[in-house]
Amino acid sequence: MERRKIVRSLITVGLLAALVAVIILSQNHDPSNPHSTIPRDTWINGPQGHGYAVNNNQAPAERCYPCHQKKGLGGQSYCQSCHDQSGVKVSLPQS
């Protein structure tokens, strides 16, 4: 009987520790941001970052751009400044 009690206690402590770990780790995750699991520098400059996503996305102006504007991550002038620096010709939707 005593052995069962010890096993149950160990399981309970293990489950509580796992719950605390999940709560702590989930504090840094933004569920509304599809890029939150990728470091910013990797996302912007990495081999499968921004340029890769834009080139392989069916309609980035319709899918990405409105969300970026809504979240204050840069509107037309912000995006255009980077595009001009890199020599990319793109027409962004007018807001």
CSV table of C-alpha atoms in Angstrom, one decimal:
chain,number,residue,atom,x,y,z
A,1,MET,CA,0.0,0.0,0.0
A,2,GLU,CA,2.8,2.4,0.9
A,3,ARG,CA,4.5,1.7,-2.4
A,4,ARG,CA,1.4,2.8,-4.4
A,5,LYS,CA,1.2,6.0,-2.4
A,6,ILE,CA,4.8,6.8,-3.3
A,7,VAL,CA,4.2,6.1,-7.0
A,8,ARG,CA,1.1,8.3,-7.0
A,9,SER,CA,3.0,11.1,-5.3
A,10,LEU,CA,5.8,10.9,-7.9
A,11,ILE,CA,3.3,10.9,-10.7
A,12,THR,CA,1.5,13.9,-9.2
A,13,VAL,CA,4.8,15.8,-8.7
A,14,GLY,CA,5.9,15.0,-12.3
A,15,LEU,CA,2.6,16.2,-13.7
A,16,LEU,CA,2.7,19.4,-11.7
A,17,ALA,CA,6.3,20.1,-12.9
A,18,ALA,CA,5.3,19.5,-16.5
A,19,LEU,CA,2.3,21.9,-16.1
A,20,VAL,CA,4.6,24.6,-14.7
A,21,ALA,CA,7.1,24.1,-17.5
A,22,VAL,CA,4.4,24.4,-20.2
A,23,ILE,CA,3.0,27.6,-18.6
A,24,ILE,CA,6.5,29.1,-18.3
A,25,LEU,CA,7.4,28.2,-21.9
A,26,SER,CA,4.1,29.4,-23.4
A,27,GLN,CA,4.6,32.9,-22.0
A,28,ASN,CA,6.9,33.8,-24.9
A,29,HIS,CA,4.5,32.5,-27.6
A,30,ASP,CA,2.1,34.8,-29.4
A,31,PRO,CA,-0.6,32.6,-31.0
A,32,SER,CA,-1.6,35.4,-33.4
A,33,ASN,CA,2.0,35.5,-34.9
A,34,PRO,CA,2.8,32.7,-37.3
A,35,HIS,CA,6.5,33.6,-37.1
A,36,SER,CA,6.8,33.6,-33.3
A,37,THR,CA,8.8,30.4,-33.1
A,38,ILE,CA,11.5,31.7,-35.5
A,39,PRO,CA,14.1,34.3,-34.3
A,40,ARG,CA,13.6,37.7,-35.9
A,41,ASP,CA,17.1,37.7,-37.6
A,42,THR,CA,16.6,34.3,-39.0
A,43,TRP,CA,13.1,35.2,-40.3
A,44,ILE,CA,14.3,38.4,-42.0
A,45,ASN,CA,17.7,37.3,-43.3
A,46,GLY,CA,17.6,33.5,-43.3
A,47,PRO,CA,17.6,31.3,-46.3
A,48,GLN,CA,13.9,30.5,-45.8
A,49,GLY,CA,12.9,33.8,-44.3
A,50,HIS,CA,10.9,36.7,-45.6
A,51,GLY,CA,12.0,36.6,-49.3
A,52,TYR,CA,11.4,32.8,-49.4
A,53,ALA,CA,8.0,33.2,-47.9
A,54,VAL,CA,7.0,36.0,-50.3
A,55,ASN,CA,8.3,34.1,-53.4
A,56,ASN,CA,6.5,31.0,-52.4
A,57,ASN,CA,3.3,32.5,-51.1
A,58,GLN,CA,0.4,32.7,-53.5
A,59,ALA,CA,-0.7,36.2,-52.6
A,60,PRO,CA,1.5,37.9,-49.9
A,61,ALA,CA,-0.2,41.2,-50.5
A,62,GLU,CA,-3.5,39.7,-49.5
A,63,ARG,CA,-2.4,37.3,-46.8
A,64,CYS,CA,0.6,39.0,-45.1
A,65,TYR,CA,0.4,42.7,-45.7
A,66,PRO,CA,-3.0,43.4,-44.0
A,67,CYS,CA,-1.9,41.6,-40.9
A,68,HIS,CA,1.4,43.4,-40.8
A,69,GLN,CA,-0.4,46.7,-41.1
A,70,LYS,CA,-3.0,45.9,-38.4
A,71,LYS,CA,-0.2,44.9,-36.0
A,72,GLY,CA,1.7,48.1,-36.7
A,73,LEU,CA,4.7,46.2,-38.2
A,74,GLY,CA,5.0,48.6,-41.0
A,75,GLY,CA,2.8,50.0,-43.7
A,76,GLN,CA,3.4,50.9,-47.3
A,77,SER,CA,6.3,53.4,-46.6
A,78,TYR,CA,8.1,50.9,-44.3
A,79,CYS,CA,7.9,48.0,-46.7
A,80,GLN,CA,8.7,50.2,-49.7
A,81,SER,CA,11.9,51.6,-48.0
A,82,CYS,CA,13.3,48.0,-47.7
A,83,HIS,CA,12.2,47.1,-51.2
A,84,ASP,CA,13.9,50.3,-52.7
A,85,GLN,CA,17.2,49.5,-50.8
A,86,SER,CA,17.3,45.9,-52.2
A,87,GLY,CA,16.1,46.9,-55.7
A,88,VAL,CA,12.9,44.9,-55.5
A,89,LYS,CA,10.1,46.2,-57.7
A,90,VAL,CA,6.7,45.6,-56.1
A,91,SER,CA,3.4,47.3,-56.0
A,92,LEU,CA,1.8,47.3,-52.5
A,93,PRO,CA,-1.9,47.6,-52.0
A,94,GLN,CA,-3.2,51.1,-51.2
A,95,SER,CA,-4.7,51.5,-47.8
